[in-house]
XYZ file of C-alpha atoms in Angstrom:
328
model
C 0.000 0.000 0.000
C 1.318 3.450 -0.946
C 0.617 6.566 -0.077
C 1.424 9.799 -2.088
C 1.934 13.062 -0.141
C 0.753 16.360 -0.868
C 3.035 17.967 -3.291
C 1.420 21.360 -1.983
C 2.168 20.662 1.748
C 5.820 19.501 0.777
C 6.683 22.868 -1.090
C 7.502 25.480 0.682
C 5.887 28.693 0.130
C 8.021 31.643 -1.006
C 7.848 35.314 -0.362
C 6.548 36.228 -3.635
C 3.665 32.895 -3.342
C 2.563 34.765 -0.104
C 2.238 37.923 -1.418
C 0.366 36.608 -4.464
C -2.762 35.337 -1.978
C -5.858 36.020 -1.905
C -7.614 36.517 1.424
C -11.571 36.340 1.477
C -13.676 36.670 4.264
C -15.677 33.674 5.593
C -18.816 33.476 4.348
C -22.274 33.313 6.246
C -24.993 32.300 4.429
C -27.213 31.370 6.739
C -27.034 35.119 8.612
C -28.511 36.256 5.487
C -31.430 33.669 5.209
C -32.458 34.510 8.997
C -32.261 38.166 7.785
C -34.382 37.366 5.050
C -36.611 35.515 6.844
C -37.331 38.109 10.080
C -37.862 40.571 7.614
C -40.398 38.331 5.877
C -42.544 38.161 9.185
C -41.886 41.628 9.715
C -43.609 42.970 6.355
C -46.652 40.508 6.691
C -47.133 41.715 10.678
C -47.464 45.001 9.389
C -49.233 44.425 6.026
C -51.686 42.581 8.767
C -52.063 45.698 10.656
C -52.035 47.650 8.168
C -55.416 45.539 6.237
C -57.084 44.990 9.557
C -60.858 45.701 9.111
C -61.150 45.769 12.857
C -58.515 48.881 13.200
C -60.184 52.413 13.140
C -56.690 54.206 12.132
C -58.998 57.587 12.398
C -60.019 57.062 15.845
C -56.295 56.308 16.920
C -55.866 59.688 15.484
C -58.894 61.219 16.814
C -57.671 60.653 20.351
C -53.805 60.592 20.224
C -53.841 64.554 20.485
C -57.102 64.746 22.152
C -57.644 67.448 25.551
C -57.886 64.306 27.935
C -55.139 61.988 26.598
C -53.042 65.356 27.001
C -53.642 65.639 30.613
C -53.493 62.410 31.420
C -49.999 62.400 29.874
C -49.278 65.721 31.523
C -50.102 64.145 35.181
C -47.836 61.064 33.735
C -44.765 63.272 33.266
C -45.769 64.859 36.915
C -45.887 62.110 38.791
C -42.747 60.428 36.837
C -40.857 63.719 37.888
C -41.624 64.112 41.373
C -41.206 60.408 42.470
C -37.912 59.694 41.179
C -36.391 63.198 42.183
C -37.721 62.959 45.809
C -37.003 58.681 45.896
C -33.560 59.841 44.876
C -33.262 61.629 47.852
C -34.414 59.103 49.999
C -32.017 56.541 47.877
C -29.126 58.562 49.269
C -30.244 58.744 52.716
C -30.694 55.122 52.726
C -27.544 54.229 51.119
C -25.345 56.239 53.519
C -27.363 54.873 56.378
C -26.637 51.213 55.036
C -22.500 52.786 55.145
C -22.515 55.282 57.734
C -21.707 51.822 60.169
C -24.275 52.732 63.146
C -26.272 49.679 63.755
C -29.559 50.992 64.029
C -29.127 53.017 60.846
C -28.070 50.077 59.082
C -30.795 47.899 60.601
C -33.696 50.707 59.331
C -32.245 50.971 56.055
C -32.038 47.467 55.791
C -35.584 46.578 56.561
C -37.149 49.498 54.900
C -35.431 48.019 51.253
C -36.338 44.278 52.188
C -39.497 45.290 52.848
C -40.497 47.697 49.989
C -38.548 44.921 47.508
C -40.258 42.428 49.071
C -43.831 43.392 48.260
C -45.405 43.962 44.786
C -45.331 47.761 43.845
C -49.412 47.270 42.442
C -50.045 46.179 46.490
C -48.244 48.800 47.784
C -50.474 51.151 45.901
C -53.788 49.204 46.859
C -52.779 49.690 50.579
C -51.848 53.554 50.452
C -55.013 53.965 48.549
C -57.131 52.306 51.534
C -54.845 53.921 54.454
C -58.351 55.494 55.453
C -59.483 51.857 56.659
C -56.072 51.824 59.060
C -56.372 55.449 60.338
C -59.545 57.453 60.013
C -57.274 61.035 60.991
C -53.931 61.967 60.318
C -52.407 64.449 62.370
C -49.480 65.833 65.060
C -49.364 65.375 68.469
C -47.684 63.987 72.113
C -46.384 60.026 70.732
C -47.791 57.163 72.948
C -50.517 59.446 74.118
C -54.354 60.865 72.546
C -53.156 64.558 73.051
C -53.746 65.899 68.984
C -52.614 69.533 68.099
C -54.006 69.179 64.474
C -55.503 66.453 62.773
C -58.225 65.978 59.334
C -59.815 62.743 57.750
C -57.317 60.709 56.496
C -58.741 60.248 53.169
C -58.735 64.482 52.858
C -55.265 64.344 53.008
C -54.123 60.903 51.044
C -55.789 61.490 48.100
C -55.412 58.733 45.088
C -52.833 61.525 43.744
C -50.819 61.593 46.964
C -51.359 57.545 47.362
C -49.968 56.668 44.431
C -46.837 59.174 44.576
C -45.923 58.062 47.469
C -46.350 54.385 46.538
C -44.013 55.473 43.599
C -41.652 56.685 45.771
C -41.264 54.561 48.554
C -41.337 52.122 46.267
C -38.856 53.458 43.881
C -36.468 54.456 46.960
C -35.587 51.294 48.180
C -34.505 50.251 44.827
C -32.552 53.152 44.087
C -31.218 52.923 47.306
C -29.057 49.989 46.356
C -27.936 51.385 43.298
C -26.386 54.458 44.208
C -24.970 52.038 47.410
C -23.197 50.008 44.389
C -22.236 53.624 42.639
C -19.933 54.128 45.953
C -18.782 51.029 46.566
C -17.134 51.248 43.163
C -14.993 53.864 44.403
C -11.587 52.818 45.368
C -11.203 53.219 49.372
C -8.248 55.148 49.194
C -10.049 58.435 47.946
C -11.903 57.972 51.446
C -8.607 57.505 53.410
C -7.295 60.622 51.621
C -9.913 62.676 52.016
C -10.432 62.269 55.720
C -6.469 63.161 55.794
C -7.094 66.215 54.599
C -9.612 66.801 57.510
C -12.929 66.110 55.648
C -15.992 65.194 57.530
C -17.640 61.953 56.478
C -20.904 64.131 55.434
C -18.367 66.365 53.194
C -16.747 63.261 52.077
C -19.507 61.520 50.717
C -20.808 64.747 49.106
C -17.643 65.873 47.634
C -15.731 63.205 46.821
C -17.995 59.856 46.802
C -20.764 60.581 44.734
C -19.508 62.420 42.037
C -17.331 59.165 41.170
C -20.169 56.870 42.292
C -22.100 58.708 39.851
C -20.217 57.223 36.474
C -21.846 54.155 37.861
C -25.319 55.142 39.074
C -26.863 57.076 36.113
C -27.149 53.823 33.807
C -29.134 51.975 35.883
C -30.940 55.068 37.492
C -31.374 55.912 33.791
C -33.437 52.024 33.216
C -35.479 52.696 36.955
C -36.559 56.291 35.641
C -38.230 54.720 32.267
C -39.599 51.648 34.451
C -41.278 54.633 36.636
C -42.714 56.346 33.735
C -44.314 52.884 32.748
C -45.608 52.120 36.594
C -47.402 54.639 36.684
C -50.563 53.195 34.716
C -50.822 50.791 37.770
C -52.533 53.839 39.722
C -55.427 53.049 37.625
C -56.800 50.555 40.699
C -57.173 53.794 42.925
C -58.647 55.917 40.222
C -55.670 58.255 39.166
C -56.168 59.882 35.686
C -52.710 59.167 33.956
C -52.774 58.612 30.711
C -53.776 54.690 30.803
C -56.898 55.375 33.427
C -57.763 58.150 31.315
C -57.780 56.002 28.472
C -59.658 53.087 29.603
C -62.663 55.947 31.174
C -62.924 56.612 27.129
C -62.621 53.274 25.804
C -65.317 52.255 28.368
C -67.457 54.847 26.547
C -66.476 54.200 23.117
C -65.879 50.389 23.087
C -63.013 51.594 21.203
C -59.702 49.585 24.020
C -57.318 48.184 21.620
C -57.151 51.914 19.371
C -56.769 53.934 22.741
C -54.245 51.238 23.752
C -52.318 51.600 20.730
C -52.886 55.567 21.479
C -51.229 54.859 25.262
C -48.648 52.394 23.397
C -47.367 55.617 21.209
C -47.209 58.226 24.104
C -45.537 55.466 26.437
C -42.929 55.069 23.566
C -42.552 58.920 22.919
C -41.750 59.880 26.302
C -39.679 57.097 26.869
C -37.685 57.803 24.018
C -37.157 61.262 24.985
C -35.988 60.529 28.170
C -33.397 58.267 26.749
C -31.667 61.585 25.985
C -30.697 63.354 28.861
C -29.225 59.684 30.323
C -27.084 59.600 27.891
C -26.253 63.539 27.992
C -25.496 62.241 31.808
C -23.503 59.401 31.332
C -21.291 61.105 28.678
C -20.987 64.091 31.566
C -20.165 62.192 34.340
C -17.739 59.599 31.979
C -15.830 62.247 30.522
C -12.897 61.930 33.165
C -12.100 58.535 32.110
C -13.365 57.856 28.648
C -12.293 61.399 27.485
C -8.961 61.038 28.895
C -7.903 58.050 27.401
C -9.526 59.249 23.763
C -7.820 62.623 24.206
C -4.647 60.316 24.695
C -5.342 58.261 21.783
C -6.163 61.082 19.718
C -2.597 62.659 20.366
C -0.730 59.646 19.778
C -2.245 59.241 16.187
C -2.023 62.869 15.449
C 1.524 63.125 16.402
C 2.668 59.423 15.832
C 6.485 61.166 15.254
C 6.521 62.974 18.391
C 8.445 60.668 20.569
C 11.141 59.921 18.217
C 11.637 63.802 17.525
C 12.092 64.149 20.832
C 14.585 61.530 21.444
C 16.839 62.551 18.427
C 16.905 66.671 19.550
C 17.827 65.253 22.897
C 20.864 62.962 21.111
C 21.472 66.074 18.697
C 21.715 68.555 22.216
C 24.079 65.390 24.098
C 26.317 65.223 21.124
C 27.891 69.010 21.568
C 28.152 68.569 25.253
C 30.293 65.395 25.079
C 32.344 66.977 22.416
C 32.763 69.660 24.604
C 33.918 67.449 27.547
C 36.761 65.818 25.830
């Protein structure tokens, strides 16, 4: 039995051979029939929508800009606004409660976040929406005794708008709370040790010198919790709130018109979000720009100057040579 080698694999391959081949890319066919084929699905969803007998296209447009579906999209933005600013807050106070190393602040802060993780955020809102069958006033006076300086009904002063802020909020804070506690964790323990050399308090510390570098961290995911509150609040629609979604529904109830208003709700939900996509990443460019600019700015100078080392080095040799000649 013989065998006859290769005569390829037993010639070696000159310089000129290697020059002379021919590099292709691998091919994917298979990338391109998937492409095909989601595009495929894609034009017959819409054509489907698009066809749809069932669809009233002019009542989507009838109520996308109407007076109501503006205000409830106006208390939307509200209620988006004030919950995460003041939850933010109350995320910082937590976090440098769960750091600050006193037991009983860490024990508060860590309750308050196991229990407002714990629970569903559409319960939470239930129960602040019936606090009037806990406590039938709300008011100041002497603790542990039924001395009252000022008190009303309860349900004057928790109204379904205050309810469901501060289920948003309290809700919203204990999340958030962990987040920025991750933002300042990331920061290297050192900056700590030198600023309390330089005779910082821990407050100043952590408002000086933690945060702003915690905050390269925090905004991403702050950025995520801020779009997920825009979108909880159509779960106020169990206590009667009129955002945009219980605004909504009241007309479809009227109109028996749900899936075009929901498609109407869909389009706002997706405008605002989109929107607010912008300033997070105006934020996380802002608060990146000592470490991602600095190396690009470095990067940048290299390539623009790729001869600048070298011209250095040879006026330093051209400035030695006179001095040694000089010497002997």
């Amino acid at each position: 039995m013989t065998t006859t080698a290769n005569p390829d694999l037993r010639t070696p391959m000159t310089g000129t051979d290697a020059d002379e081949l021919t590099v292709r890319p691998l091919r994917h066919p298979w990338r391109w029939v998937g492409a095909v084929i989601v595009l495929v699905a894609l034009l017959a969803f819409a054509q489907s929508i698009a066809t749809n007998e069932k669809l009233d296209f002019a009542a989507i447009g009838q109520y996308l800009f109407s007076p109501r579906i503006l205000g409830g999209v106006g208390l939307t933005i509200i209620l988006t606004v004030i919950a995460m600013l003041v939850s933010t807050v109350l995320a910082i106070l937590l976090a440098a409660m769960r750091m600050i190393g006193n037991p009983v602040m860490v024990a508060v802060s860590a309750v308050y976040i196991w229990a407002f993780r714990g629970t569903p955020l559409l319960v939470q809102v239930v129960l602040w929406g019936y606090l009037g069958l806990l406590y039938e006033r709300l008011g100041f006076g002497i603790p542990f005794t039924e001395v009252m300086f000022w008190s009303l009904p309860t349900n004057q002063i928790v109204t379904p708008f205050i309810a469901g802020l501060l289920a948003l909020t309290l809700n919203q804070a204990a999340y958030s709370a962990e987040i920025v506690r991750s933002g300042m964790l990331s920061v290297d323990a050192g900056q700590q040790e030198a600023a309390a050399s330089l005779g910082m308090t821990p407050v100043r510390t952590f408002r000086r010198v933690l945060l702003p570098q915690a905050m390269r961290v925090i905004i991403p995911p702050m950025g995520n919790e801020l779009i997920s509150m825009l979108k909880n609040t159509s779960l106020l629609s169990v206590i009667a709130v009129l955002e945009v979604y219980t605004v909504a529904m009241q007309i479809s109830a009227q109109n028996l018109k749900q899936v075009e208003l929901l498609i109407v709700v869909s389009i706002w939900y997706l405008v605002l979000t989109s929107l607010l996509a912008i300033p997070q990443a105006w934020l996380e460019r802002y608060f990146g720009r000592g470490v991602a600019g600095a190396s690009n700015r470095k990067r940048a100078t290299r390539q623009v100057n790729p001869g600048t080392a070298s011209t250095s080095t040879s006026s330093e040799t051209a400035v030695e040579e006179p001095r040694v000649e000089n010497e002997r």
